[in-house]
Tab-separated table of C-alpha atoms in Angstrom:
chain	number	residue	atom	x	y	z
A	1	UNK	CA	0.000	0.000	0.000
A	2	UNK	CA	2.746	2.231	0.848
A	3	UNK	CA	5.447	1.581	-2.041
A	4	UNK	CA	6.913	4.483	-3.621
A	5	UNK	CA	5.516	6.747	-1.186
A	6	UNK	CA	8.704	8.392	-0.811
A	7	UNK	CA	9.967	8.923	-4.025
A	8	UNK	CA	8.109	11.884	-5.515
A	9	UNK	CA	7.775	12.932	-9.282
A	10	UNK	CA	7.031	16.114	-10.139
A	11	UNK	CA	5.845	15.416	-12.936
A	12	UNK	CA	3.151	13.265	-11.758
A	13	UNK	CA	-0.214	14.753	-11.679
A	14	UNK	CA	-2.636	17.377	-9.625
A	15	UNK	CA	-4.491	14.281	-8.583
A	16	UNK	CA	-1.437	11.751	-7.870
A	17	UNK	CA	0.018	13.910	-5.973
A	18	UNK	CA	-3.017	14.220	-3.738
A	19	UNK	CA	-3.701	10.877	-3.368
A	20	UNK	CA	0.700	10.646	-2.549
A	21	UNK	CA	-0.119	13.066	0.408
A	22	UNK	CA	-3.246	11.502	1.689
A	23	UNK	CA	-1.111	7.945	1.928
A	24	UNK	CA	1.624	9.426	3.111
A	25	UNK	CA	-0.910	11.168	5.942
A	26	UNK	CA	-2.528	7.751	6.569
A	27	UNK	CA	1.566	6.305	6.677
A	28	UNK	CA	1.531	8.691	9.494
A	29	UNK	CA	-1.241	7.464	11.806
A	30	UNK	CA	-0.036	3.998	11.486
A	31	UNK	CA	2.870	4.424	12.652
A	32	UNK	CA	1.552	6.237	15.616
A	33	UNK	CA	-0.442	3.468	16.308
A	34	UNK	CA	2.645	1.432	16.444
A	35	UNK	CA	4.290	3.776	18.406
A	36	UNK	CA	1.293	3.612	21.038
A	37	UNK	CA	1.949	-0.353	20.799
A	38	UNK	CA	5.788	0.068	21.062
A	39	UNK	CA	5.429	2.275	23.810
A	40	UNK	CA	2.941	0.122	26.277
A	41	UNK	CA	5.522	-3.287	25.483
A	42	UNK	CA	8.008	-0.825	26.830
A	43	UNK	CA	6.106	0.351	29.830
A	44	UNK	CA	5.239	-3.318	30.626
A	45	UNK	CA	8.879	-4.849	30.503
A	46	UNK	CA	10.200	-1.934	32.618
A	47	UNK	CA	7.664	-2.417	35.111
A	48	UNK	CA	8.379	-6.258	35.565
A	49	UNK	CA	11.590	-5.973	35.495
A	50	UNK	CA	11.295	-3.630	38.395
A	51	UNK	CA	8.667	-5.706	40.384
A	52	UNK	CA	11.314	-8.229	39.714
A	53	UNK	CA	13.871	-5.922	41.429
A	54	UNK	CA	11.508	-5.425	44.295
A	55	UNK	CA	10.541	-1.690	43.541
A	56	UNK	CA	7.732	-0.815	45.554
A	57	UNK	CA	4.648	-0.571	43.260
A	58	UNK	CA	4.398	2.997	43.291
A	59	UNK	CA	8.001	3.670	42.182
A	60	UNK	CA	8.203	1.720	39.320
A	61	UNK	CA	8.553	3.298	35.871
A	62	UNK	CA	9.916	6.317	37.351
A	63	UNK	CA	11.952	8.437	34.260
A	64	UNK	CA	10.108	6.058	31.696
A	65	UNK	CA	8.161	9.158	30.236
A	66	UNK	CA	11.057	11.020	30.204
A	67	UNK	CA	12.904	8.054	27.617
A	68	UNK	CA	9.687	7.790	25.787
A	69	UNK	CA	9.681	11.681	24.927
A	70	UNK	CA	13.361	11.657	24.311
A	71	UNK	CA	12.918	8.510	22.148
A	72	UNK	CA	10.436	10.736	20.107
A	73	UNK	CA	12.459	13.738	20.519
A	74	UNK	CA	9.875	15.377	22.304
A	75	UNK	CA	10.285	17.821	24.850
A	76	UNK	CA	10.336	15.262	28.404
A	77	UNK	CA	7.097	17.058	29.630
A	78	UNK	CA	5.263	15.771	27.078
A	79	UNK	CA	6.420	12.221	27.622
A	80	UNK	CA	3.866	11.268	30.259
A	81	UNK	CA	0.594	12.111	27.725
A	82	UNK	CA	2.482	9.660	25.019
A	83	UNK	CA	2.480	6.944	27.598
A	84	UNK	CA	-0.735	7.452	28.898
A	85	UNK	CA	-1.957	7.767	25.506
A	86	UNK	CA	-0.276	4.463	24.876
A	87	UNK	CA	-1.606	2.771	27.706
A	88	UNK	CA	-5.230	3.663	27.278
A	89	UNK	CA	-5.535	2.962	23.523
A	90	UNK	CA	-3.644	-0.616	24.035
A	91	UNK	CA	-5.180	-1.929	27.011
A	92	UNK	CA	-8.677	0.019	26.710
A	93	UNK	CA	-9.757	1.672	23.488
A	94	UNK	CA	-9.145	-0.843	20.916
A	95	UNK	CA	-11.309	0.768	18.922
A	96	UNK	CA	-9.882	3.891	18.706
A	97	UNK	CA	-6.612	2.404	18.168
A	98	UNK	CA	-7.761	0.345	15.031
A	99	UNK	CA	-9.164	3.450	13.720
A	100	UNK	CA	-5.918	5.646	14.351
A	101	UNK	CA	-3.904	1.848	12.616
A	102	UNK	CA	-6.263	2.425	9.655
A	103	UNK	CA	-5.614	6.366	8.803
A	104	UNK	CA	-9.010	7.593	9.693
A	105	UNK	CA	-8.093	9.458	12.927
A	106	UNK	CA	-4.597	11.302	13.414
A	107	UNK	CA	-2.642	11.123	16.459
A	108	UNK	CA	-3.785	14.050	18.097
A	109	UNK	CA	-7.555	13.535	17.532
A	110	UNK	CA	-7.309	9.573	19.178
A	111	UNK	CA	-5.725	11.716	21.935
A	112	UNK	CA	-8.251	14.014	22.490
A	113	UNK	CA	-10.851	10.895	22.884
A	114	UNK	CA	-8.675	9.399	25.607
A	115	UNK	CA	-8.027	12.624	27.009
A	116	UNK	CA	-12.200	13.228	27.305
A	117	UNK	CA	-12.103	9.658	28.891
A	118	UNK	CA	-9.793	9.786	31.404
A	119	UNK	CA	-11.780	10.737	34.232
A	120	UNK	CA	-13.727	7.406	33.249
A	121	UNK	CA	-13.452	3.836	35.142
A	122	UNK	CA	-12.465	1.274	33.251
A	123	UNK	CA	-15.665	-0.238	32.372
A	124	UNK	CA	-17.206	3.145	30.989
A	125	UNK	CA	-14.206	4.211	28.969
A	126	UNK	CA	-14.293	0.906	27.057
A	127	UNK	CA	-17.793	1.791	26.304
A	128	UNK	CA	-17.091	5.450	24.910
A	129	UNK	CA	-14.482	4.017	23.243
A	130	UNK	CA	-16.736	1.334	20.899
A	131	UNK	CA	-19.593	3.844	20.917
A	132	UNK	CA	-17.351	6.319	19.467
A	133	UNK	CA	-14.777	4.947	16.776
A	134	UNK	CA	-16.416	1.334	16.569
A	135	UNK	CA	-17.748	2.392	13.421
A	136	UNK	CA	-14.704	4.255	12.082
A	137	UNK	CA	-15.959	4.949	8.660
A	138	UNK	CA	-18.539	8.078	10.898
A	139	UNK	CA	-16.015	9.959	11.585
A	140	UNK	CA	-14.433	10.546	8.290
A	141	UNK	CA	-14.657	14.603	7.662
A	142	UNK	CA	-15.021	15.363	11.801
A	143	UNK	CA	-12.758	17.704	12.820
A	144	UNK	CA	-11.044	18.351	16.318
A	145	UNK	CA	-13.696	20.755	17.889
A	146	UNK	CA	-16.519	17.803	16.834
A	147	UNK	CA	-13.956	14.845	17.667
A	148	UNK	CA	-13.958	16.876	21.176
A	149	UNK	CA	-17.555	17.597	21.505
A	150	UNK	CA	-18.685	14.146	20.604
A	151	UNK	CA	-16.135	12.224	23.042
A	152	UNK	CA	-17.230	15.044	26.159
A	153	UNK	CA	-21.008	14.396	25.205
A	154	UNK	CA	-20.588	10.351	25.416
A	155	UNK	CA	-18.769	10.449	28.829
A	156	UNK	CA	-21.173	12.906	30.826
A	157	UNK	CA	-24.083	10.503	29.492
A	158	UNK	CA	-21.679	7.184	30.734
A	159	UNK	CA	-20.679	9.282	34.124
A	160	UNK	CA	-22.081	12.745	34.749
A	161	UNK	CA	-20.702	12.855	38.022
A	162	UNK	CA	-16.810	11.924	37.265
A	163	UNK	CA	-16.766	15.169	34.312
A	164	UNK	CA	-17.893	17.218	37.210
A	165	UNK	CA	-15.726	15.803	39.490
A	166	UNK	CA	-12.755	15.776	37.358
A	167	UNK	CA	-13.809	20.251	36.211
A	168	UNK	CA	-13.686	20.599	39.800
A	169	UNK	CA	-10.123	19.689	40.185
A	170	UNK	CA	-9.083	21.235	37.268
A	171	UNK	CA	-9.182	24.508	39.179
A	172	UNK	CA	-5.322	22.915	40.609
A	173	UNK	CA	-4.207	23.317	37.340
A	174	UNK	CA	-4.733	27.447	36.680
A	175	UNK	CA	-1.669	29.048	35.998
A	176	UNK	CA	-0.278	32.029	33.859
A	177	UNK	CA	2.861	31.406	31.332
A	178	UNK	CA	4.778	33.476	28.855
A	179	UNK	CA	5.902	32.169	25.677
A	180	UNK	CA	7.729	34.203	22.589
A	181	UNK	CA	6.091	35.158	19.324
A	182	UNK	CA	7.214	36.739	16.175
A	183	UNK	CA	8.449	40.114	16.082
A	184	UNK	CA	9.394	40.591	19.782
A	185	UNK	CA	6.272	39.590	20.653
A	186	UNK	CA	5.226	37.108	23.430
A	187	UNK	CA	1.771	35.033	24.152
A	188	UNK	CA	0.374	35.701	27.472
A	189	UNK	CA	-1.666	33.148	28.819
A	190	UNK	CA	-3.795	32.013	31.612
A	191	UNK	CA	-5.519	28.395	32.478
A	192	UNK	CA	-8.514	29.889	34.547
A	193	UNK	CA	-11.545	27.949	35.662
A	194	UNK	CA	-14.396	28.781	33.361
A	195	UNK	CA	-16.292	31.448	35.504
A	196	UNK	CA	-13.208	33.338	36.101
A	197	UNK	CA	-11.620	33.447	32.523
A	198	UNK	CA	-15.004	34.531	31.041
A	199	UNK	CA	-15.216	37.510	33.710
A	200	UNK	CA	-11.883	38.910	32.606
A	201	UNK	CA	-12.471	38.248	28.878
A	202	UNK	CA	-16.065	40.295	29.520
A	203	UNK	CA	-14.439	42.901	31.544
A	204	UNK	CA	-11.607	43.482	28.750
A	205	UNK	CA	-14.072	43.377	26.219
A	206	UNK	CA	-16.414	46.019	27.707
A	207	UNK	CA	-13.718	48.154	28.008
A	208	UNK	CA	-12.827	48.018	24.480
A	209	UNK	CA	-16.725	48.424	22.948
A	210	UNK	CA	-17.157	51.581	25.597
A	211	UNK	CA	-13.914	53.486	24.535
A	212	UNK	CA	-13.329	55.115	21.188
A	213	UNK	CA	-10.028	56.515	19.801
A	214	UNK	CA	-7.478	55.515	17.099
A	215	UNK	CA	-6.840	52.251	18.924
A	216	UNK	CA	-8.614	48.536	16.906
A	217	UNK	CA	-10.563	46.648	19.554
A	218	UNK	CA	-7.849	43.974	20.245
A	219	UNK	CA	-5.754	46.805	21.021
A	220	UNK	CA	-7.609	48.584	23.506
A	221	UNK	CA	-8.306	45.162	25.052
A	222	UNK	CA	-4.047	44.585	25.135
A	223	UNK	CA	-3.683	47.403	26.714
A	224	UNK	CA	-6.617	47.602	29.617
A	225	UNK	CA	-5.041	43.843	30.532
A	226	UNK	CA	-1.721	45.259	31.167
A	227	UNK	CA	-2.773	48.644	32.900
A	228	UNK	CA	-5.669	47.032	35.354
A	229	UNK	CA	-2.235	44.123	36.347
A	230	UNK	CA	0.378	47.095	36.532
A	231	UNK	CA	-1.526	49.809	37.742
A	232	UNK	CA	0.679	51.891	34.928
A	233	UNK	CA	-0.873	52.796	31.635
A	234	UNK	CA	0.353	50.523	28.331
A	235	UNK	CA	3.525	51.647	26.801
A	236	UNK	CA	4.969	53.428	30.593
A	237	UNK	CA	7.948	51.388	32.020
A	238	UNK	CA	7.124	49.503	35.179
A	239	UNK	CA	9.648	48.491	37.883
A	240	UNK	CA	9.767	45.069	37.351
A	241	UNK	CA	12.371	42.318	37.228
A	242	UNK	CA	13.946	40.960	34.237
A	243	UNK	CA	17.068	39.485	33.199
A	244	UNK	CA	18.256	41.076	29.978
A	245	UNK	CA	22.178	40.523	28.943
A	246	UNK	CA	23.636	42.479	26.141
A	247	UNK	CA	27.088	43.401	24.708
A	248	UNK	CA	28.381	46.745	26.196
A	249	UNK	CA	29.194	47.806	22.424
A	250	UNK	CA	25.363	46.719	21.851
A	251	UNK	CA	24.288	49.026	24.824
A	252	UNK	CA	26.690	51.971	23.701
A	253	UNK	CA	25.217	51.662	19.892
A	254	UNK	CA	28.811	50.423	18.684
A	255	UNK	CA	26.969	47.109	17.195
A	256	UNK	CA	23.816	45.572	16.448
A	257	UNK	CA	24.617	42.191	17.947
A	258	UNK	CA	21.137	41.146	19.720
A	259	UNK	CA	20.796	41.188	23.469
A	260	UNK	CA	19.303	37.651	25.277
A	261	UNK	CA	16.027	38.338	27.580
A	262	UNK	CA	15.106	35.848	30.047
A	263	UNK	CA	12.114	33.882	29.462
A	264	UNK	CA	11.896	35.532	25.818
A	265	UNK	CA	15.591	34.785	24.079
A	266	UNK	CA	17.139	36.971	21.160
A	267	UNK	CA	15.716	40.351	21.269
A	268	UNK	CA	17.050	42.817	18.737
A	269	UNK	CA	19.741	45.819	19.897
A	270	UNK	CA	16.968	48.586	19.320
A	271	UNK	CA	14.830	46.933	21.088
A	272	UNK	CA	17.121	46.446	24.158
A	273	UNK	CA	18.398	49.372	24.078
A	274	UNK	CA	14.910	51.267	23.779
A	275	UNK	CA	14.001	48.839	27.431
A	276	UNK	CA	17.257	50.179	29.506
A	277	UNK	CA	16.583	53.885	28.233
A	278	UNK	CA	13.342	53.673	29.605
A	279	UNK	CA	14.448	52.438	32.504
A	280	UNK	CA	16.926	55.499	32.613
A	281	UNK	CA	14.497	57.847	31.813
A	282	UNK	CA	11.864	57.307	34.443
A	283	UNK	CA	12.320	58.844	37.700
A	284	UNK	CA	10.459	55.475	39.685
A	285	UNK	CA	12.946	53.359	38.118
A	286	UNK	CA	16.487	52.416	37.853
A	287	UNK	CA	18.902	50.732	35.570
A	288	UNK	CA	22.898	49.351	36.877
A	289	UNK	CA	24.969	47.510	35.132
A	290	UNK	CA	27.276	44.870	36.146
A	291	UNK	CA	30.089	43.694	33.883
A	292	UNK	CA	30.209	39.795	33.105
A	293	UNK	CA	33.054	37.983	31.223
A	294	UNK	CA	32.641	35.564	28.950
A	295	UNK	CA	35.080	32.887	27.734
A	296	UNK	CA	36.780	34.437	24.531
A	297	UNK	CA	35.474	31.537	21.569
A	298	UNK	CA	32.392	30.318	22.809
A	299	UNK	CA	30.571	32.948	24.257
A	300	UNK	CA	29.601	30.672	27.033
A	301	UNK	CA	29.845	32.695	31.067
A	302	UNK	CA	33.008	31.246	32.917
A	303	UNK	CA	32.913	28.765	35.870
A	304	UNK	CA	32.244	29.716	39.426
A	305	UNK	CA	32.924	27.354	42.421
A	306	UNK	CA	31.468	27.123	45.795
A	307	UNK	CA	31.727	24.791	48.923
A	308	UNK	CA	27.895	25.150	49.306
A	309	UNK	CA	25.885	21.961	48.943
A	310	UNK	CA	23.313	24.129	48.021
A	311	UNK	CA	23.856	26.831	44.755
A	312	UNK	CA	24.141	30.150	45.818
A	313	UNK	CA	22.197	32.782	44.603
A	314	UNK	CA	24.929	33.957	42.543
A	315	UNK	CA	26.177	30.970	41.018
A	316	UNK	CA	22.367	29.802	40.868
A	317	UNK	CA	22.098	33.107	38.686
A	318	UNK	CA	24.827	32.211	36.478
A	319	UNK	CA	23.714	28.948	35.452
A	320	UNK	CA	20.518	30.353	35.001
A	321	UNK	CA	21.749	32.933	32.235
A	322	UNK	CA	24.339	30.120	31.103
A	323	UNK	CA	21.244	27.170	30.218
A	324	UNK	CA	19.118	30.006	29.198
A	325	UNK	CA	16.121	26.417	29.513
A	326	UNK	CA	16.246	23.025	30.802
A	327	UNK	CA	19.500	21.475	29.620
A	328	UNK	CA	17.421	18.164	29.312
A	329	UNK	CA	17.259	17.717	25.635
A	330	UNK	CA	14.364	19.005	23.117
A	331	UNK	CA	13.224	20.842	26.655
A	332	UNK	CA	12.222	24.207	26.404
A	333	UNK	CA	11.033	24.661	29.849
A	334	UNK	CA	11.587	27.447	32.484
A	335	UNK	CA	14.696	26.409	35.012
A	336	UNK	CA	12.959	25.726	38.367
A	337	UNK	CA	16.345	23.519	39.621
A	338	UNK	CA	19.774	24.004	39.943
A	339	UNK	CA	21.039	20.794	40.206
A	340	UNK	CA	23.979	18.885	40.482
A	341	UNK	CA	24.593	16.582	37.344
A	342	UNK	CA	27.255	14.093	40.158
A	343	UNK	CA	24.980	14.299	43.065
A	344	UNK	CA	27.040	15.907	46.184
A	345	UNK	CA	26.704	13.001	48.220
A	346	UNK	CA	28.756	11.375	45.429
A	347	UNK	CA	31.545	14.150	45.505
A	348	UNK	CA	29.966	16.625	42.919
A	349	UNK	CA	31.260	20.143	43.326
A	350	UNK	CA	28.667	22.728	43.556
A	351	UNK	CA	30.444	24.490	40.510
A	352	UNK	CA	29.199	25.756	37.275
A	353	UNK	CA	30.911	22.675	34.927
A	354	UNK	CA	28.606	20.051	37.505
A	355	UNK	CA	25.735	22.736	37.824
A	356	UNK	CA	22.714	22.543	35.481
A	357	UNK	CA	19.648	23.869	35.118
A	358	UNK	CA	16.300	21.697	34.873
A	359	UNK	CA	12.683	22.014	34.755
A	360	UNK	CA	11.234	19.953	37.674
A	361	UNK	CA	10.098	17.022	35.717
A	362	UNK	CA	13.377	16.282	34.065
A	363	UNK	CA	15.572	16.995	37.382
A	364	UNK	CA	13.525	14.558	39.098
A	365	UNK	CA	13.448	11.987	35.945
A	366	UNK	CA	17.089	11.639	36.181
A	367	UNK	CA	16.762	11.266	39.684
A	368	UNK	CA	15.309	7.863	38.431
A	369	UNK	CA	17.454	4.052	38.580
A	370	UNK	CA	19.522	3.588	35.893
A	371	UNK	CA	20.137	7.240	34.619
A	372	UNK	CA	23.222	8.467	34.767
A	373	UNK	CA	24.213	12.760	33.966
A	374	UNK	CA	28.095	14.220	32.731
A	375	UNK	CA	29.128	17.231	32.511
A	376	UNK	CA	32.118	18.632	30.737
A	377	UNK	CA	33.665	22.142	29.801
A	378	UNK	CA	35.896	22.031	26.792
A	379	UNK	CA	37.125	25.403	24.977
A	380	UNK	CA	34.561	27.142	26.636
A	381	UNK	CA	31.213	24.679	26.183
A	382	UNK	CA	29.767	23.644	28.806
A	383	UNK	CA	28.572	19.978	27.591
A	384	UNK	CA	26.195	17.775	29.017
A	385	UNK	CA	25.623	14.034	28.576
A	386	UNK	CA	22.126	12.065	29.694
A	387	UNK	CA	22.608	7.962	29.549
A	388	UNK	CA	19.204	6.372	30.215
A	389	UNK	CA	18.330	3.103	31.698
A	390	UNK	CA	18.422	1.126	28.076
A	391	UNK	CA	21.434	3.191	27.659
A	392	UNK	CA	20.409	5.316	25.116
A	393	UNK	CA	22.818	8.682	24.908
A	394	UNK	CA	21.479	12.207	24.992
A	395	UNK	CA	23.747	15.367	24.198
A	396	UNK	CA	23.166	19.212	24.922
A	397	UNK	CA	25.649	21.894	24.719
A	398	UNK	CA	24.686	25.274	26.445
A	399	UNK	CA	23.957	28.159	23.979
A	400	UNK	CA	26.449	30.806	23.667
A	401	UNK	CA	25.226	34.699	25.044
A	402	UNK	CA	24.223	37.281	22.409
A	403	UNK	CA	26.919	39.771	20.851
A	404	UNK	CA	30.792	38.836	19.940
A	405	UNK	CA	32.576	36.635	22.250
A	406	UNK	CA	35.262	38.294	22.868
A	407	UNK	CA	33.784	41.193	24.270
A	408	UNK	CA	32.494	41.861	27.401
A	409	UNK	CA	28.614	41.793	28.863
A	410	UNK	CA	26.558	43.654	30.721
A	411	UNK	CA	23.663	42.382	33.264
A	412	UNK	CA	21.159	45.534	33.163
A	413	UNK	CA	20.148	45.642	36.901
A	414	UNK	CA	17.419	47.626	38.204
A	415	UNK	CA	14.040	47.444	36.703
A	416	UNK	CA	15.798	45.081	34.370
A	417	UNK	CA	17.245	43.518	36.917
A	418	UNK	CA	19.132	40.194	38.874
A	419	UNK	CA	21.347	39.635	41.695
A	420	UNK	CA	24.942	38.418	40.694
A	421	UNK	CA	27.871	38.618	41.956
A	422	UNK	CA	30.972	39.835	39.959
A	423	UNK	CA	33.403	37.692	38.836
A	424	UNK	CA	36.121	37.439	36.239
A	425	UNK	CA	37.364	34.383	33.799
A	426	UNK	CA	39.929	33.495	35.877
């Protein structure tokens, strides 16, 4: 069926070449079904081998989600929604798993039945699972919103009680997170329980339909959000803290190099620049630099030492600005940890070369039996190496700081600000 998928001719025809692509799409779903099946032979080995090794039950498969995303080349906290997917279409949804095996739903889709069953026992998930994709041919032409509609309709008929139970709990979950967008940009987000998000979204929204200037509606909407949360009208600097490293030549207008902004990344020179002069120019706010040196090829910070188990705040700071994210590879989580990659009680310095940072979940995957993390500093990179239970070998190499290596960096302090000590490359 799938023979000379891969070789394409473009001279073939308008409708070849559609019928190469839907293949090649159905190609794609069957192999994610034999991923899912892959992945839950996995699970079950490493969990008998460690019931065999007398782990206590609730131990066992620690890390594994972390492998499986790796495997993929995922970032780790995806891993444990691949294995749970896994697990749930293998051992409870055959149904939809034959009809992900056969093309007619894509990965994501099958997950967003499982995920609408999860709050399910056993017994009632099985049922959603043949009343919904038992008949695969129906849900040829559904889309996600009607995949997702359809699954959440079937389970508060099978169990009413365990949706509501499960929406209650989801309140845990609200949180706020930045991520960047095009053109020095970012996303600002928020997980809210329904009641809440659609009172700010109402609020925002009156505000734009009752005021009338040159502004578009989205704008005025931007810009009530970040006045009513600073108390400070859009556009006027507000003393808050953020880690922004640039070039001195950068901040003096000798270059263009691009500065590095903590929990953004590159940010162009203007830009930077325009960020510490209006933190210069307002009288409620203040901007200090402290001078940084970085090693003279790779652009990498140089190594502090301490005799603290524990990273201090400076040091902590350092490899903060060094990782930039989680050193775990494909991560591109916040650093939470600081962590030593040799444990101290196994005679790991608390130094930069064994420091790394790590998002929670992969500091405490690692943590896991059979995991084992290097760390290295050659001309200048600071190297890290991840070996995994079935000994499978994960690189990352910490990105080098914005601007020319062999000049120096400033730390703009202030309202763009950190705490870090001084120090030099020696």
């Amino acid at each position: 069926m799938f023979e000379n998928l891969f070789d394409i001719d473009p001279a073939a025809s308008e409708a070849r070449l559609r019928e190469q692509i839907e293949q090649l799409e159905r190609l794609k779903s069957a192999a994610a079904a034999a991923q899912a099946r892959a992945t839950a032979a996995w699970r079950e080995k490493r969990h008998a081998a460690e019931a065999g090794a007398g782990v206590p039950a609730h131990n066992r498969g620690r890390g594994l989600a972390t492998e499986v995303a790796l495997a993929r080349r995922e970032a780790p906290q995806q891993g444990g929604r691949f294995l749970g997917l896994a697990t749930a279409l293998v051992h409870e949804m055959p149904h939809t798993l034959a009809a992900l095996e056969a093309g007619v739903l894509s990965e994501w889709r099958a997950t967003l039945i499982v995920r609408e069953s999860a709050c399910l026992s056993v017994e009632h998930r099985r049922e959603l699972d043949a009343r919904m994709c038992a008949d695969a041919a129906r849900l040829t032409g559904w889309g996600d919103k009607r995949i997702e509609a359809e699954a959440k309709r079937i389970a508060c008929e099978l169990d009413v009680a365990a949706v509501v139970d499960r929406s209650a709990k989801a309140a845990r979950d609200r949180h706020v997170k930045v991520r960047p967008a095009p053109d020095s940009m970012v996303w600002l987000s928020a997980l809210l329980p329904v009641r809440e998000g659609v009172s700010v979204y109402a609020a925002l929204k009156h505000a734009a339909d009752t005021t009338f200037d040159d502004r578009t509606h989205g704008q005025v909407m931007a810009d009530t959000l970040v006045q009513r949360i600073t108390g400070r009208p859009a556009g006027q600097p507000v003393s808050v803290m953020l880690n922004l490293v640039m070039a001195d030549t950068t901040l003096l207008g000798d270059d263009e190099a691009p500065a590095w902004l903590q929990e953004y990344g590159p940010l162009p020179a203007a830009i930077a620049r325009a960020l510490t002069g209006d933190a210069a120019r307002d009288a409620a706010t203040k901007a200090l630099l402290r001078r940084l040196y970085r090693h003279p090829r790779s652009g990498q910070l140089v190594a502090m030492e301490s005799k603290a188990r524990i990273f201090p705040k400076g040091l902590a700071t350092l490899i903060g600005l060094r990782d930039q994210t989680c050193r775990m590879p494909y991560c591109n989580a916040r650093i939470r940890h600081h962590d030593h990659a040799v444990p101290a009680h196994r005679g790991g310095p608390t130094s930069a070369v064994n420091g790394l940072g790590a998002c929670e979940a992969c500091n405490y995957a690692k943590e896991a039996p059979g995991w084992s993390v290097t760390t290295s500093e050659v001309d200048g990179q600071h190297k890290a190496e991840f070996v995994t239970p079935t000994h499978a070998v994960y690189r990352s190499i910490a990105p080098p700081l914005p601007g020319p290596p062999v000049r120096r960096t400033s730390v703009i302090e202030g309202r763009l600000s950190i705490d870090l000590v001084t120090f030099d490359a020696a």
